[in-house]
Coordinates of N, CA and C in Angstrom, one line a residue:
X1 N -30.8 -26.5 -25.7 CA -31.5 -25.5 -25.0 C -31.3 -23.9 -25.0
X2 N -32.1 -22.9 -24.3 CA -31.6 -21.9 -24.2 C -30.6 -21.4 -23.3
X3 N -30.8 -22.1 -22.4 CA -29.1 -22.0 -21.5 C -28.3 -22.0 -22.3
X4 N -27.8 -22.7 -23.0 CA -26.6 -23.1 -23.6 C -26.5 -22.0 -24.5
X5 N -27.2 -22.0 -25.4 CA -27.3 -20.7 -26.4 C -26.7 -19.4 -25.7
X6 N -27.3 -19.1 -24.5 CA -26.8 -17.8 -23.8 C -25.9 -18.1 -23.4
X7 N -25.0 -19.2 -23.0 CA -24.0 -19.4 -22.4 C -22.7 -19.5 -23.3
X8 N -23.2 -20.0 -24.4 CA -22.1 -19.9 -26.2 C -22.2 -18.2 -26.4
X9 N -23.6 -17.4 -26.4 CA -23.2 -15.8 -26.5 C -22.3 -15.5 -25.7
X10 N -22.5 -15.6 -24.8 CA -21.9 -14.5 -23.6 C -20.5 -15.2 -23.8
X11 N -20.2 -16.0 -24.3 CA -18.7 -17.0 -24.0 C -18.1 -16.0 -25.3
X12 N -18.8 -15.3 -26.3 CA -17.8 -14.9 -27.4 C -17.5 -13.8 -27.5
X13 N -18.0 -12.7 -26.1 CA -17.8 -11.5 -26.3 C -17.0 -10.9 -24.7
X14 N -16.0 -10.0 -25.2 CA -15.0 -10.1 -24.0 C -14.7 -11.3 -22.9
X15 N -13.9 -12.0 -24.3 CA -13.1 -13.4 -23.5 C -11.7 -13.0 -22.9
X16 N -11.5 -13.2 -21.9 CA -9.9 -13.3 -21.1 C -9.3 -14.4 -20.9
X17 N -7.9 -14.2 -21.5 CA -7.3 -15.1 -21.2 C -6.1 -15.5 -20.7
X18 N -6.0 -16.0 -19.8 CA -4.6 -16.4 -18.6 C -3.9 -17.8 -19.1
X19 N -2.7 -18.1 -18.9 CA -2.0 -18.8 -19.0 C -1.0 -19.3 -18.0
X20 N -1.2 -20.6 -17.7 CA -0.5 -21.0 -16.2 C 0.2 -22.6 -16.4
X21 N 1.3 -22.5 -15.5 CA 2.1 -23.8 -15.4 C 1.1 -24.9 -15.0
X22 N 0.8 -26.1 -15.9 CA 0.0 -27.0 -15.2 C 0.8 -28.6 -14.8
X23 N 1.7 -28.7 -14.6 CA 2.9 -29.7 -14.4 C 2.3 -30.7 -15.0
X24 N 1.8 -31.8 -14.6 CA 1.6 -33.0 -15.5 C 0.0 -32.7 -16.1
X25 N 0.1 -32.2 -17.6 CA -1.0 -31.7 -18.2 C -2.2 -32.9 -18.0
X26 N -2.0 -33.7 -18.5 CA -2.9 -34.8 -18.4 C -3.8 -34.8 -17.2
X27 N -3.2 -34.8 -15.7 CA -3.8 -34.6 -14.5 C -4.8 -33.4 -14.4
X28 N -4.0 -32.3 -14.8 CA -4.6 -30.9 -14.9 C -5.6 -30.8 -15.4
X29 N -5.4 -30.8 -16.9 CA -6.4 -31.1 -17.3 C -7.6 -31.6 -17.2
X30 N -7.5 -32.8 -16.6 CA -8.9 -33.6 -16.2 C -9.2 -33.0 -14.9
X31 N -8.8 -32.7 -14.0 CA -9.1 -32.0 -12.9 C -10.1 -30.6 -13.4
X32 N -9.7 -30.1 -14.1 CA -10.7 -28.7 -15.0 C -11.8 -29.2 -15.2
X33 N -12.0 -30.1 -16.1 CA -12.8 -31.1 -16.9 C -13.9 -31.8 -16.0
X34 N -13.3 -32.2 -14.7 CA -13.9 -33.5 -14.2 C -14.7 -32.6 -12.9
X35 N -13.8 -31.9 -12.2 CA -14.1 -31.5 -11.2 C -14.7 -29.9 -11.5
X36 N -14.5 -29.0 -12.4 CA -14.8 -27.8 -12.4 C -15.9 -27.8 -13.0
X37 N -16.0 -28.7 -14.8 CA -16.9 -28.9 -15.4 C -16.4 -28.1 -16.7
X38 N -15.5 -28.0 -17.2 CA -15.1 -27.0 -17.8 C -15.2 -28.1 -19.2
X39 N -14.9 -27.2 -20.4 CA -15.0 -28.0 -21.6 C -13.2 -27.8 -22.5
X40 N -12.7 -28.6 -23.1 CA -11.6 -28.7 -23.6 C -11.9 -28.1 -25.0
X41 N -10.7 -26.9 -25.0 CA -10.7 -26.6 -26.7 C -9.5 -27.2 -27.5
X42 N -8.7 -25.8 -28.4 CA -7.5 -26.8 -29.0 C -6.4 -26.8 -28.0
X43 N -5.5 -27.9 -28.5 CA -4.2 -28.0 -27.8 C -3.4 -28.5 -28.8
X44 N -2.1 -28.6 -28.1 CA -1.0 -29.0 -28.8 C -0.6 -30.2 -27.6
X45 N -0.8 -31.5 -28.4 CA -0.5 -32.4 -27.5 C 1.0 -32.9 -27.0
X46 N 0.4 -32.9 -25.5 CA 1.9 -32.9 -24.4 C 2.4 -31.6 -24.8
X47 N 1.7 -30.3 -25.0 CA 2.6 -29.3 -24.5 C 1.6 -28.2 -24.1
X48 N 0.6 -28.0 -24.4 CA -0.7 -27.1 -23.8 C -1.9 -27.7 -24.3
X49 N -3.1 -26.9 -23.5 CA -4.4 -27.4 -23.7 C -5.0 -25.8 -23.3
X50 N -5.8 -25.7 -24.4 CA -6.6 -24.8 -23.8 C -8.2 -25.4 -23.3
X51 N -8.9 -24.6 -22.1 CA -9.7 -24.5 -21.9 C -10.8 -23.9 -21.4
X52 N -12.3 -23.8 -22.2 CA -12.7 -23.0 -21.8 C -13.6 -22.9 -20.7
X53 N -12.8 -21.8 -19.7 CA -13.1 -21.7 -18.7 C -14.4 -20.4 -18.2
X54 N -15.4 -21.2 -18.5 CA -17.0 -20.2 -18.0 C -16.6 -19.1 -19.1
X55 N -16.4 -19.3 -20.4 CA -16.2 -18.5 -21.4 C -15.2 -17.6 -21.7
X56 N -14.1 -17.9 -21.0 CA -12.8 -17.2 -20.9 C -11.7 -18.7 -21.4
X57 N -10.8 -17.9 -22.0 CA -9.9 -19.0 -22.4 C -8.8 -19.2 -21.4
X58 N -8.3 -20.4 -21.0 CA -7.5 -20.8 -19.6 C -6.5 -21.9 -20.9
X59 N -5.3 -21.4 -20.6 CA -4.3 -22.5 -21.2 C -3.2 -22.9 -20.2
X60 N -3.3 -24.4 -20.4 CA -2.7 -25.2 -19.5 C -1.5 -25.2 -20.0
X61 N -0.3 -25.1 -19.8 CA 1.1 -25.2 -20.2 C 1.9 -26.6 -19.3
X62 N 2.3 -27.6 -19.9 CA 3.0 -28.7 -19.4 C 4.0 -28.0 -19.2
X63 N 4.5 -28.3 -17.9 CA 5.7 -27.9 -17.0 C 6.2 -29.0 -15.5
X64 N 7.1 -29.0 -15.0 CA 7.7 -29.8 -14.1 C 6.5 -29.3 -13.2
X65 N 6.2 -30.5 -12.5 CA 4.9 -30.4 -11.5 C 5.8 -29.9 -10.3
X66 N 4.6 -29.0 -9.8 CA 5.0 -28.4 -8.4 C 5.2 -29.5 -7.3
X67 N 6.0 -29.4 -6.4 CA 6.2 -30.3 -5.6 C 5.4 -29.9 -3.7
X68 N 5.4 -28.4 -4.1 CA 4.8 -27.6 -2.7 C 4.1 -26.4 -3.6
X69 N 3.6 -25.4 -2.6 CA 3.1 -24.2 -2.7 C 4.2 -23.3 -2.8
X70 N 4.0 -22.4 -3.9 CA 5.3 -21.6 -3.9 C 5.5 -20.7 -3.3
X71 N 6.6 -20.0 -3.0 CA 6.9 -18.9 -2.1 C 6.6 -17.8 -2.1
X72 N 5.9 -17.2 -3.4 CA 5.1 -16.1 -3.7 C 4.0 -15.6 -3.4
X73 N 3.5 -16.9 -2.4 CA 2.0 -16.9 -1.7 C 2.3 -16.0 -0.7
X74 N 1.2 -14.6 -0.6 CA 1.0 -14.6 0.6 C -0.8 -14.3 0.6
X75 N -1.1 -13.8 2.1 CA -2.3 -13.6 2.4 C -2.9 -11.9 2.6
X76 N -3.8 -11.8 1.9 CA -3.9 -10.5 2.0 C -5.2 -10.5 2.4
X77 N -5.6 -9.2 3.2 CA -6.9 -9.5 4.4 C -8.2 -8.5 3.5
X78 N -9.2 -9.3 3.4 CA -10.1 -8.8 2.7 C -11.4 -9.3 3.9
X79 N -12.6 -8.2 3.7 CA -13.7 -8.5 4.4 C -13.8 -9.9 5.1
X80 N -13.5 -10.1 6.1 CA -14.1 -11.4 6.8 C -12.9 -12.4 6.1
X81 N -11.7 -12.4 5.9 CA -10.9 -13.0 5.2 C -9.8 -13.3 4.8
X82 N -8.8 -13.7 4.8 CA -7.5 -13.5 4.6 C -6.9 -14.1 3.2
X83 N -7.2 -13.3 2.1 CA -7.1 -14.1 0.6 C -6.0 -14.7 0.3
X84 N -5.7 -15.5 -0.2 CA -4.4 -15.8 -1.2 C -3.8 -15.2 -2.3
X85 N -2.9 -14.9 -2.4 CA -2.5 -14.2 -3.9 C -1.1 -14.5 -4.3
X86 N -0.9 -14.6 -5.2 CA -1.7 -14.4 -6.5 C -2.8 -15.8 -6.6
X87 N -3.8 -15.2 -7.3 CA -5.1 -15.9 -7.6 C -6.0 -15.8 -8.9
X88 N -6.5 -16.5 -9.4 CA -7.4 -15.6 -10.7 C -8.7 -16.4 -10.2
X89 N -9.8 -16.2 -10.9 CA -11.4 -16.8 -10.5 C -12.1 -16.3 -11.7
X90 N -13.6 -16.7 -11.1 CA -14.4 -16.7 -11.6 C -15.9 -16.4 -11.2
X91 N -16.4 -15.2 -11.4 CA -17.9 -15.1 -10.9 C -18.7 -16.2 -11.6
X92 N -19.7 -17.0 -11.0 CA -20.9 -17.9 -11.5 C -22.4 -17.6 -11.1
X93 N -23.2 -17.9 -11.8 CA -24.7 -17.7 -11.7 C -24.7 -18.7 -10.4
X94 N -25.7 -18.7 -9.6 CA -25.9 -19.5 -8.4 C -26.1 -20.8 -8.6
X95 N -26.4 -21.3 -9.8 CA -26.7 -22.7 -9.9 C -25.4 -23.6 -10.3
X96 N -24.6 -22.9 -11.4 CA -23.2 -22.8 -11.4 C -22.5 -23.2 -10.6
X97 N -22.5 -22.0 -9.9 CA -21.5 -21.9 -8.1 C -22.2 -23.1 -7.0
X98 N -23.4 -23.2 -7.3 CA -23.5 -24.3 -6.2 C -23.1 -25.8 -6.9
X99 N -22.9 -25.8 -8.4 CA -22.7 -27.5 -8.9 C -21.3 -27.5 -8.6
X100 N -20.2 -26.5 -8.9 CA -18.9 -26.3 -9.0 C -18.5 -26.6 -7.5
X101 N -19.1 -25.9 -6.1 CA -18.8 -25.8 -4.8 C -19.1 -27.2 -4.6
X102 N -20.3 -28.0 -4.9 CA -20.4 -29.5 -4.5 C -19.7 -30.1 -4.7
X103 N -19.1 -30.0 -6.1 CA -18.4 -31.0 -7.1 C -16.5 -31.2 -6.1
X104 N -16.2 -29.6 -6.2 CA -15.0 -29.3 -4.9 C -14.6 -29.7 -4.1
X105 N -15.8 -29.7 -3.3 CA -16.3 -30.2 -1.8 C -16.2 -32.2 -1.6
X106 N -16.8 -32.4 -2.6 CA -16.7 -34.1 -2.5 C -15.4 -34.9 -3.1
X107 N -14.5 -34.3 -4.1 CA -13.6 -34.8 -4.8 C -12.1 -34.0 -4.4
X108 N -12.2 -32.7 -4.0 CA -10.6 -32.5 -3.6 C -10.6 -31.5 -2.3
X109 N -11.8 -30.9 -1.9 CA -11.3 -30.1 -0.8 C -11.2 -28.5 -1.0
X110 N -11.5 -27.6 -0.3 CA -11.4 -26.3 -0.3 C -9.9 -26.0 0.1
X111 N -9.2 -25.0 -0.2 CA -8.0 -24.6 0.4 C -8.7 -23.4 1.5
X112 N -9.6 -22.6 1.0 CA -10.5 -21.8 2.2 C -12.3 -22.0 1.5
X113 N -12.5 -22.5 2.9 CA -13.9 -22.9 2.4 C -15.0 -21.7 2.5
X114 N -16.0 -22.2 1.7 CA -17.1 -21.3 1.2 C -17.5 -20.2 2.8
X115 N -17.4 -18.8 2.3 CA -17.6 -18.0 3.4 C -18.8 -16.8 2.5
X116 N -19.3 -16.5 3.5 CA -19.7 -15.0 2.6 C -19.0 -13.8 3.5
X117 N -19.3 -12.6 2.2 CA -18.4 -11.3 2.5 C -19.0 -10.2 1.9
X118 N -18.6 -9.3 2.5 CA -19.6 -7.8 2.5 C -21.0 -8.0 2.4
X119 N -21.3 -8.8 3.4 CA -22.9 -8.8 3.7 C -23.4 -7.8 3.9
X120 N -24.7 -7.9 3.5 CA -25.5 -6.5 3.2 C -25.4 -5.7 2.5
X121 N -24.5 -5.8 1.5 CA -23.9 -4.4 0.6 C -24.2 -4.9 -0.6
X122 N -24.2 -4.4 -1.5 CA -24.7 -4.5 -3.1 C -23.5 -5.3 -3.8
X123 N -22.4 -5.5 -2.8 CA -21.4 -6.4 -3.2 C -21.1 -7.6 -2.5
X124 N -22.2 -8.2 -2.1 CA -22.2 -9.3 -0.9 C -22.2 -10.2 -2.2
X125 N -20.9 -11.5 -1.2 CA -20.8 -12.6 -2.1 C -20.2 -13.9 -1.5
X126 N -20.8 -15.2 -2.2 CA -20.1 -16.2 -1.4 C -18.8 -16.6 -2.1
X127 N -17.8 -17.0 -1.6 CA -16.5 -17.5 -2.1 C -16.2 -18.4 -1.5
X128 N -15.4 -19.0 -2.4 CA -14.0 -20.3 -1.5 C -13.2 -20.3 -2.8
X129 N -11.7 -20.7 -2.2 CA -10.7 -21.1 -2.9 C -10.4 -22.5 -2.8
X130 N -9.8 -22.8 -3.8 CA -8.8 -24.0 -3.9 C -8.0 -24.1 -5.1
X131 N -7.3 -24.9 -4.6 CA -6.0 -25.3 -5.6 C -6.1 -26.4 -6.5
X132 N -5.4 -25.9 -7.9 CA -5.6 -27.2 -8.9 C -4.6 -28.2 -8.5
X133 N -4.2 -29.3 -9.8 CA -3.2 -30.1 -9.3 C -2.0 -29.4 -9.3
X134 N -1.7 -28.3 -9.7 CA -0.1 -27.9 -9.7 C 0.0 -27.0 -8.7
X135 N -0.8 -26.6 -7.5 CA -1.2 -25.6 -7.0 C -1.3 -24.1 -7.4
X136 N -2.2 -23.8 -8.3 CA -2.5 -22.7 -8.6 C -3.6 -22.5 -8.0
X137 N -3.9 -21.5 -7.5 CA -4.9 -21.1 -6.8 C -6.5 -20.3 -7.1
X138 N -7.3 -20.9 -7.2 CA -8.7 -20.3 -7.8 C -10.0 -20.0 -6.7
X139 N -10.2 -19.0 -7.0 CA -11.7 -18.3 -6.6 C -12.5 -18.1 -7.5
X140 N -13.7 -19.0 -6.8 CA -15.0 -19.0 -7.4 C -16.2 -18.4 -6.4
X141 N -16.9 -17.3 -7.2 CA -17.6 -16.7 -6.4 C -18.7 -16.5 -7.0
X142 N -19.8 -16.1 -6.0 CA -21.3 -16.2 -6.7 C -21.5 -14.7 -6.0
X143 N -22.3 -13.7 -6.7 CA -22.6 -12.6 -6.1 C -23.7 -12.5 -5.6
X144 N -24.4 -11.7 -4.8 CA -25.9 -12.0 -4.1 C -26.6 -11.0 -5.0
X145 N -26.2 -10.1 -5.7 CA -26.9 -9.3 -6.4 C -26.7 -9.2 -8.0
X146 N -25.7 -10.4 -8.3 CA -25.6 -10.5 -9.7 C -24.1 -9.8 -10.2
X147 N -23.7 -9.6 -11.3 CA -22.5 -9.9 -11.6 C -21.8 -8.2 -11.0
X148 N -20.7 -8.5 -10.1 CA -20.1 -7.0 -9.7 C -20.9 -6.3 -9.1
X149 N -22.2 -6.4 -8.5 CA -22.9 -5.7 -7.7 C -24.3 -5.0 -8.3
X150 N -24.6 -5.4 -9.6 CA -25.0 -4.9 -10.6 C -26.6 -5.7 -10.0
X151 N -27.6 -5.3 -10.0 CA -29.1 -6.2 -10.1 C -29.3 -6.8 -10.9
X152 N -29.2 -8.2 -10.8 CA -29.6 -9.5 -11.8 C -30.9 -8.8 -12.3

């Protein structure tokens, strides 16, 4: 379909790379694929796995699984919410955002439930936070007027 081609072309430019500890690689890899809908890319079995994270490269590294949330976390106040830092995330188009939101709600639940912030501005967004199986925090958002406030 044309949507597939558009996503493929979009994913080939200005790709961001991030590597995180995954804990149990098989468990965390499945979470990104089954819950978020990401695709697998290259890997070194048992050591690391590249994930196509919505057109960006996320590398999951096998590590000792965390038993609790890390002490490095803090909350920073942003319009209508206290966001968990550190975190990483993605801006999604409306259709993808709603699909991921529904999947997270059904299968794992939210760290911070979806809410709207910066209401009435060019940067209005709906956002939620979720933890992967190794307590890495992700923010998933949908911009009301397109990416970074630019009119879609």
